mmCIF file of C-alpha atoms and ligand atoms in Angstrom:
data_model
loop_
_atom_site.group_PDB
_atom_site.id
_atom_site.type_symbol
_atom_site.label_atom_id
_atom_site.label_comp_id
_atom_site.label_asym_id
_atom_site.label_seq_id
_atom_site.Cartn_x
_atom_site.Cartn_y
_atom_site.Cartn_z
ATOM 1 C CA MET A 277 32.041 8.269 20.265
ATOM 2 C CA GLU A 278 32.948 5.564 17.803
ATOM 3 C CA ALA A 279 30.134 3.438 19.144
ATOM 4 C CA MET A 280 27.719 6.312 18.599
ATOM 5 C CA GLN A 281 28.889 6.778 15.027
ATOM 6 C CA GLN A 282 28.602 3.055 14.448
ATOM 7 C CA ASP A 283 25.051 3.208 15.779
ATOM 8 C CA ARG A 284 24.164 6.154 13.545
ATOM 9 C CA THR A 285 25.470 4.501 10.388
ATOM 10 C CA ASP A 286 23.880 1.144 11.158
ATOM 11 C CA TRP A 287 20.288 2.342 10.959
ATOM 12 C CA VAL A 288 18.322 3.644 7.978
ATOM 13 C CA ARG A 289 15.192 5.749 8.331
ATOM 14 C CA ILE A 290 12.370 3.961 6.512
ATOM 15 C CA HIS A 291 8.912 5.241 7.433
ATOM 16 C CA PRO A 292 8.226 8.843 8.553
ATOM 17 C CA LEU A 293 6.269 9.272 11.799
ATOM 18 C CA VAL A 294 3.175 10.661 10.016
ATOM 19 C CA VAL A 295 3.028 7.586 7.758
ATOM 20 C CA ARG A 296 3.347 5.219 10.721
ATOM 21 C CA ILE A 297 0.660 6.930 12.812
ATOM 22 C CA THR A 298 -1.798 7.317 9.925
ATOM 23 C CA HIS A 299 -1.134 3.709 8.802
ATOM 24 C CA TRP A 300 -2.203 2.189 12.125
ATOM 25 C CA ILE A 301 -5.176 4.546 12.594
ATOM 26 C CA ASN A 302 -6.169 3.619 9.052
ATOM 27 C CA VAL A 303 -6.020 -0.121 9.834
ATOM 28 C CA LEU A 304 -8.437 0.413 12.737
ATOM 29 C CA ALA A 305 -10.758 2.664 10.709
ATOM 30 C CA ILE A 306 -10.871 0.287 7.721
ATOM 31 C CA LEU A 307 -11.484 -2.733 9.939
ATOM 32 C CA ILE A 308 -14.521 -0.987 11.469
ATOM 33 C CA MET A 309 -15.723 0.392 8.110
ATOM 34 C CA VAL A 310 -15.512 -2.979 6.328
ATOM 35 C CA THR A 311 -17.090 -5.129 9.033
ATOM 36 C CA SER A 312 -19.921 -2.661 9.770
ATOM 37 C CA GLY A 313 -20.374 -2.167 6.009
ATOM 38 C CA TRP A 314 -20.889 -5.905 5.584
ATOM 39 C CA ARG A 315 -23.693 -5.784 8.180
ATOM 40 C CA ILE A 316 -25.329 -2.857 6.350
ATOM 41 C CA TYR A 317 -25.048 -4.784 3.052
ATOM 42 C CA ASN A 318 -26.716 -7.835 4.672
ATOM 43 C CA ALA A 319 -29.815 -5.744 5.431
ATOM 44 C CA SER A 320 -30.406 -5.345 1.684
ATOM 45 C CA PRO A 321 -28.031 -7.476 -0.405
ATOM 46 C CA PHE A 322 -27.854 -6.820 -4.147
ATOM 47 C CA PHE A 323 -25.647 -9.823 -4.945
ATOM 48 C CA PRO A 324 -26.942 -13.389 -4.419
ATOM 49 C CA PHE A 325 -25.048 -13.811 -1.135
ATOM 50 C CA ARG A 326 -24.823 -12.453 2.384
ATOM 51 C CA ILE A 327 -21.711 -11.979 4.510
ATOM 52 C CA PRO A 328 -21.555 -14.452 7.459
ATOM 53 C CA SER A 329 -22.840 -12.425 10.408
ATOM 54 C CA GLU A 330 -19.932 -13.591 12.635
ATOM 55 C CA LEU A 331 -17.677 -11.410 10.442
ATOM 56 C CA THR A 332 -19.840 -8.311 10.793
ATOM 57 C CA LEU A 333 -19.942 -5.483 13.339
ATOM 58 C CA GLY A 334 -22.882 -3.655 14.848
ATOM 59 C CA GLY A 335 -25.338 -6.453 15.674
ATOM 60 C CA TRP A 336 -28.152 -5.020 13.546
ATOM 61 C CA LEU A 337 -28.627 -2.427 10.800
ATOM 62 C CA ALA A 338 -28.903 0.651 13.058
ATOM 63 C CA GLY A 339 -25.919 -0.433 15.181
ATOM 64 C CA ALA A 340 -23.828 -1.068 12.076
ATOM 65 C CA LEU A 341 -24.750 2.348 10.641
ATOM 66 C CA GLN A 342 -23.578 4.030 13.847
ATOM 67 C CA TRP A 343 -20.213 2.248 13.683
ATOM 68 C CA HIS A 344 -19.933 3.057 9.963
ATOM 69 C CA PHE A 345 -20.627 6.773 10.424
ATOM 70 C CA ALA A 346 -18.355 7.055 13.481
ATOM 71 C CA ALA A 347 -15.372 5.376 11.778
ATOM 72 C CA MET A 348 -16.085 7.350 8.594
ATOM 73 C CA TRP A 349 -14.795 10.537 10.285
ATOM 74 C CA LEU A 350 -11.688 8.728 11.495
ATOM 75 C CA LEU A 351 -11.026 7.349 8.005
ATOM 76 C CA VAL A 352 -11.613 10.635 6.182
ATOM 77 C CA LEU A 353 -9.691 12.911 8.576
ATOM 78 C CA ASN A 354 -6.823 10.426 8.840
ATOM 79 C CA GLY A 355 -6.893 9.926 5.054
ATOM 80 C CA ILE A 356 -6.689 13.687 4.467
ATOM 81 C CA VAL A 357 -3.624 13.911 6.758
ATOM 82 C CA TYR A 358 -1.922 10.939 5.013
ATOM 83 C CA VAL A 359 -2.656 12.051 1.430
ATOM 84 C CA THR A 360 -1.789 15.730 2.107
ATOM 85 C CA TYR A 361 1.476 14.688 3.769
ATOM 86 C CA GLY A 362 2.199 12.225 0.951
ATOM 87 C CA ILE A 363 1.792 14.910 -1.726
ATOM 88 C CA VAL A 364 3.277 17.951 0.055
ATOM 89 C CA SER A 365 6.355 16.219 1.532
ATOM 90 C CA GLY A 366 7.122 14.351 -1.694
ATOM 91 C CA HIS A 367 6.677 10.984 0.116
ATOM 92 C CA PHE A 368 4.387 9.588 -2.624
ATOM 93 C CA LYS A 369 6.677 10.781 -5.404
ATOM 94 C CA ARG A 370 9.742 9.378 -3.658
ATOM 95 C CA LYS A 371 8.311 6.016 -2.562
ATOM 96 C CA LEU A 372 5.471 5.178 -4.968
ATOM 97 C CA LEU A 373 6.799 6.573 -8.265
ATOM 98 C CA PRO A 374 7.908 5.976 -10.963
ATOM 99 C CA LEU A 375 5.734 3.010 -11.876
ATOM 100 C CA THR A 376 5.335 1.274 -15.236
ATOM 101 C CA PRO A 377 3.095 -1.703 -16.184
ATOM 102 C CA ARG A 378 6.257 -3.531 -17.266
ATOM 103 C CA ALA A 379 7.895 -3.071 -13.845
ATOM 104 C CA ILE A 380 4.709 -4.215 -12.059
ATOM 105 C CA LEU A 381 4.477 -7.357 -14.228
ATOM 106 C CA HIS A 382 8.169 -8.123 -13.700
ATOM 107 C CA ASP A 383 8.035 -7.760 -9.908
ATOM 108 C CA VAL A 384 4.724 -9.639 -9.529
ATOM 109 C CA LEU A 385 6.145 -12.590 -11.527
ATOM 110 C CA GLU A 386 9.342 -12.500 -9.446
ATOM 111 C CA ALA A 387 7.261 -12.414 -6.245
ATOM 112 C CA LEU A 388 5.210 -15.425 -7.401
ATOM 113 C CA ARG A 389 8.462 -17.307 -8.039
ATOM 114 C CA GLY A 390 9.580 -16.308 -4.536
ATOM 115 C CA LYS A 391 12.556 -14.495 -6.039
ATOM 116 C CA LEU A 392 11.706 -10.868 -5.366
ATOM 117 C CA ALA A 393 14.640 -9.293 -3.528
ATOM 118 C CA HIS A 394 13.629 -7.082 -0.593
ATOM 119 C CA GLU A 395 17.028 -6.271 0.891
ATOM 120 C CA ASP A 396 16.711 -2.499 0.946
ATOM 121 C CA LEU A 397 13.593 -1.903 3.037
ATOM 122 C CA SER A 398 13.669 1.829 2.278
ATOM 123 C CA VAL A 399 12.662 1.166 -1.354
ATOM 124 C CA TYR A 400 9.301 -0.311 -2.334
ATOM 125 C CA ASN A 401 9.324 -2.717 -5.291
ATOM 126 C CA ALA A 402 6.923 -2.110 -8.197
ATOM 127 C CA ALA A 403 4.360 -4.641 -6.876
ATOM 128 C CA GLN A 404 4.247 -2.778 -3.550
ATOM 129 C CA ARG A 405 4.039 0.617 -5.253
ATOM 130 C CA ALA A 406 1.122 -0.573 -7.375
ATOM 131 C CA ALA A 407 -0.620 -2.104 -4.346
ATOM 132 C CA TYR A 408 -0.247 1.039 -2.220
ATOM 133 C CA LEU A 409 -1.397 3.333 -5.027
ATOM 134 C CA ALA A 410 -4.382 1.030 -5.648
ATOM 135 C CA ILE A 411 -5.216 1.146 -1.920
ATOM 136 C CA ILE A 412 -5.171 4.959 -1.983
ATOM 137 C CA LEU A 413 -7.331 5.004 -5.136
ATOM 138 C CA CYS A 414 -9.816 2.517 -3.613
ATOM 139 C CA GLY A 415 -9.996 4.752 -0.524
ATOM 140 C CA VAL A 416 -10.863 7.804 -2.630
ATOM 141 C CA VAL A 417 -13.518 5.885 -4.619
ATOM 142 C CA LEU A 418 -14.946 4.459 -1.370
ATOM 143 C CA VAL A 419 -15.260 7.896 0.232
ATOM 144 C CA PHE A 420 -16.920 9.516 -2.805
ATOM 145 C CA SER A 421 -19.277 6.595 -3.556
ATOM 146 C CA GLY A 422 -20.050 6.519 0.190
ATOM 147 C CA LEU A 423 -20.941 10.226 0.130
ATOM 148 C CA ALA A 424 -23.185 9.526 -2.886
ATOM 149 C CA ILE A 425 -25.062 6.817 -0.946
ATOM 150 C CA TRP A 426 -25.217 8.853 2.286
ATOM 151 C CA LYS A 427 -26.654 12.067 0.764
ATOM 152 C CA PRO A 428 -28.029 11.124 -2.672
ATOM 153 C CA VAL A 429 -30.259 14.224 -2.814
ATOM 154 C CA GLN A 430 -27.950 16.904 -1.391
ATOM 155 C CA LEU A 431 -24.912 15.501 -3.236
ATOM 156 C CA GLN A 432 -26.760 14.444 -6.395
ATOM 157 C CA GLU A 433 -23.905 15.590 -8.674
ATOM 158 C CA ILE A 434 -21.608 13.046 -7.010
ATOM 159 C CA THR A 435 -24.335 10.370 -7.083
ATOM 160 C CA ALA A 436 -24.830 11.026 -10.822
ATOM 161 C CA VAL A 437 -21.125 10.307 -11.468
ATOM 162 C CA PHE A 438 -21.733 6.746 -10.251
ATOM 163 C CA GLY A 439 -24.869 6.322 -12.371
ATOM 164 C CA GLY A 440 -27.283 6.997 -9.499
ATOM 165 C CA TYR A 441 -27.870 5.578 -6.030
ATOM 166 C CA GLU A 442 -27.842 1.879 -7.030
ATOM 167 C CA GLY A 443 -24.750 2.397 -9.173
ATOM 168 C CA ALA A 444 -22.969 4.065 -6.251
ATOM 169 C CA ARG A 445 -23.835 1.094 -4.003
ATOM 170 C CA VAL A 446 -22.334 -1.373 -6.490
ATOM 171 C CA VAL A 447 -19.183 0.753 -6.984
ATOM 172 C CA HIS A 448 -18.873 1.123 -3.181
ATOM 173 C CA PHE A 449 -19.099 -2.666 -2.746
ATOM 174 C CA LEU A 450 -16.645 -3.461 -5.570
ATOM 175 C CA ALA A 451 -14.073 -0.910 -4.293
ATOM 176 C CA MET A 452 -14.411 -2.491 -0.819
ATOM 177 C CA ALA A 453 -13.884 -5.991 -2.314
ATOM 178 C CA LEU A 454 -10.760 -4.861 -4.201
ATOM 179 C CA LEU A 455 -9.403 -3.118 -1.100
ATOM 180 C CA VAL A 456 -9.973 -6.207 1.068
ATOM 181 C CA LEU A 457 -8.258 -8.389 -1.545
ATOM 182 C CA ILE A 458 -5.205 -6.112 -1.763
ATOM 183 C CA VAL A 459 -5.007 -5.847 2.036
ATOM 184 C CA LEU A 460 -5.114 -9.666 2.377
ATOM 185 C CA VAL A 461 -2.175 -9.963 -0.067
ATOM 186 C CA HIS A 462 -0.439 -7.050 1.747
ATOM 187 C CA VAL A 463 -0.735 -8.809 5.127
ATOM 188 C CA LEU A 464 0.403 -12.106 3.546
ATOM 189 C CA MET A 465 3.505 -10.343 2.197
ATOM 190 C CA VAL A 466 4.224 -8.919 5.667
ATOM 191 C CA ILE A 467 3.975 -12.464 7.089
ATOM 192 C CA LEU A 468 6.368 -13.708 4.374
ATOM 193 C CA VAL A 469 8.850 -10.836 4.989
ATOM 194 C CA PRO A 470 8.320 -10.309 8.748
ATOM 195 C CA ARG A 471 11.292 -7.972 9.230
ATOM 196 C CA THR A 472 9.228 -5.240 7.510
ATOM 197 C CA LEU A 473 6.719 -5.229 10.404
ATOM 198 C CA PRO A 474 8.842 -3.595 13.167
ATOM 199 C CA THR A 475 9.783 -0.813 10.708
ATOM 200 C CA MET A 476 6.129 0.281 10.610
ATOM 201 C CA PHE A 477 6.380 0.902 14.395
ATOM 202 C CA THR A 478 9.928 2.172 14.873
ATOM 203 C CA GLY A 479 10.379 3.792 11.455
ATOM 204 C CA ARG A 480 13.887 2.431 10.994
ATOM 205 C CA ALA A 481 15.775 -0.714 10.056
ATOM 206 C CA ARG A 482 19.324 -1.935 10.207
ATOM 207 C CA ARG A 483 21.234 -1.237 7.024
ATOM 208 C CA ALA A 484 21.760 -4.461 5.057
ATOM 209 C CA SER A 485 25.531 -4.917 4.822
HETATM 210 C C1 HEM B 639 -6.681 -1.850 6.404
HETATM 211 C C2 HEM B 639 -5.608 -2.462 6.222
HETATM 212 C C3 HEM B 639 -4.322 -1.872 5.669
HETATM 213 C C4 HEM B 639 -4.104 -0.896 4.747
HETATM 214 C C5 HEM B 639 -5.147 -0.111 3.989
HETATM 215 C C6 HEM B 639 -2.660 -0.743 4.609
HETATM 216 C C7 HEM B 639 -2.028 0.151 3.758
HETATM 217 C C8 HEM B 639 -0.668 0.353 3.655
HETATM 218 C C9 HEM B 639 -0.019 1.353 2.843
HETATM 219 C C10 HEM B 639 -0.755 2.345 1.918
HETATM 220 C C11 HEM B 639 1.312 1.250 3.044
HETATM 221 C C12 HEM B 639 2.384 2.134 2.418
HETATM 222 C C13 HEM B 639 2.597 3.322 3.349
HETATM 223 C C14 HEM B 639 3.456 4.421 2.754
HETATM 224 O O1 HEM B 639 4.686 4.257 2.662
HETATM 225 O O2 HEM B 639 2.906 5.495 2.431
HETATM 226 C C15 HEM B 639 1.529 0.176 3.999
HETATM 227 C C16 HEM B 639 2.757 -0.270 4.445
HETATM 228 C C17 HEM B 639 2.923 -1.278 5.364
HETATM 229 N N1 HEM B 639 1.927 -1.973 6.029
HETATM 230 FE FE1 HEM B 639 -0.043 -1.796 5.731
HETATM 231 N N2 HEM B 639 -2.051 -1.617 5.452
HETATM 232 C C18 HEM B 639 -3.037 -2.324 6.120
HETATM 233 C C19 HEM B 639 -2.880 -3.295 7.064
HETATM 234 C C20 HEM B 639 -1.665 -3.725 7.540
HETATM 235 C C21 HEM B 639 -1.476 -4.733 8.549
HETATM 236 C C22 HEM B 639 -2.615 -5.497 9.260
HETATM 237 C C23 HEM B 639 -0.148 -4.875 8.725
HETATM 238 C C24 HEM B 639 0.594 -5.805 9.647
HETATM 239 C C25 HEM B 639 0.341 -7.072 9.734
HETATM 240 C C26 HEM B 639 0.511 -3.933 7.839
HETATM 241 C C27 HEM B 639 1.864 -3.739 7.745
HETATM 242 C C28 HEM B 639 2.514 -2.877 6.904
HETATM 243 C C29 HEM B 639 3.955 -2.769 6.784
HETATM 244 C C30 HEM B 639 4.970 -3.597 7.569
HETATM 245 C C31 HEM B 639 4.209 -1.796 5.813
HETATM 246 C C32 HEM B 639 5.578 -1.366 5.308
HETATM 247 C C33 HEM B 639 5.986 -2.364 4.228
HETATM 248 C C34 HEM B 639 7.444 -2.285 3.876
HETATM 249 O O3 HEM B 639 8.172 -1.464 4.414
HETATM 250 O O4 HEM B 639 7.882 -3.094 3.033
HETATM 251 N N3 HEM B 639 -0.434 -3.250 7.131
HETATM 252 N N4 HEM B 639 0.288 -0.357 4.359
#
């Protein structure tokens, strides 16, 4: 009995099941979306560079488009589940807010000095909160600019918001670039604080005592 109580008090719940499932589905969907998107971009680049084809998915334009459209459904449906859960359950409010520019600056500087404390894994620091909110925002911009490129005639109101078809392509690319950058830093942080990784599978961590 005592052992059971000990066990119960030793563990803290960190990530809800919905967040864990949608996180890993999202990783798969974004990996497919980004690498097939790079192949689509290579067919008609609007910046003076191409993405090395070894990093792309789909083999050729039509193959890449098929991957892109297939993973699009996964990304959007999974994104709707994650964002709806985040808002309705209060997860976003609890874990990602409040957030001030001052707190972000403070925690980013501390992180760069290697001094950012991350003892309580159930609380995100301001740098993490900003990164996760930016990821969600990039996702929304990517979906809407993607819709504008996909159906520029039927969804011309959305396309107009981005300044037309070409504008939507540029916004889509820039949102992808920002997302990839944030994800690279995110993965680097996980490598630097590896004990956060199992929590994204099990949902719990030992209480720091
Ligand atoms: C497409 C790539 C990725 C995106 C968009 C992404 C996005 C996110 C988001 C939004 C959160 C916060 C979840 C929440 O509480 O609502 C999160 C947390 C987390 N992610 Fe990712 N992620 C990506 C890739 C990865 C990868 C590859 C790993 C593992 C190497 C990873 C490991 C984690 C961990 C461990 C946390 C929890 C951090 C903590 O508790 O301090 N993520 N991710």
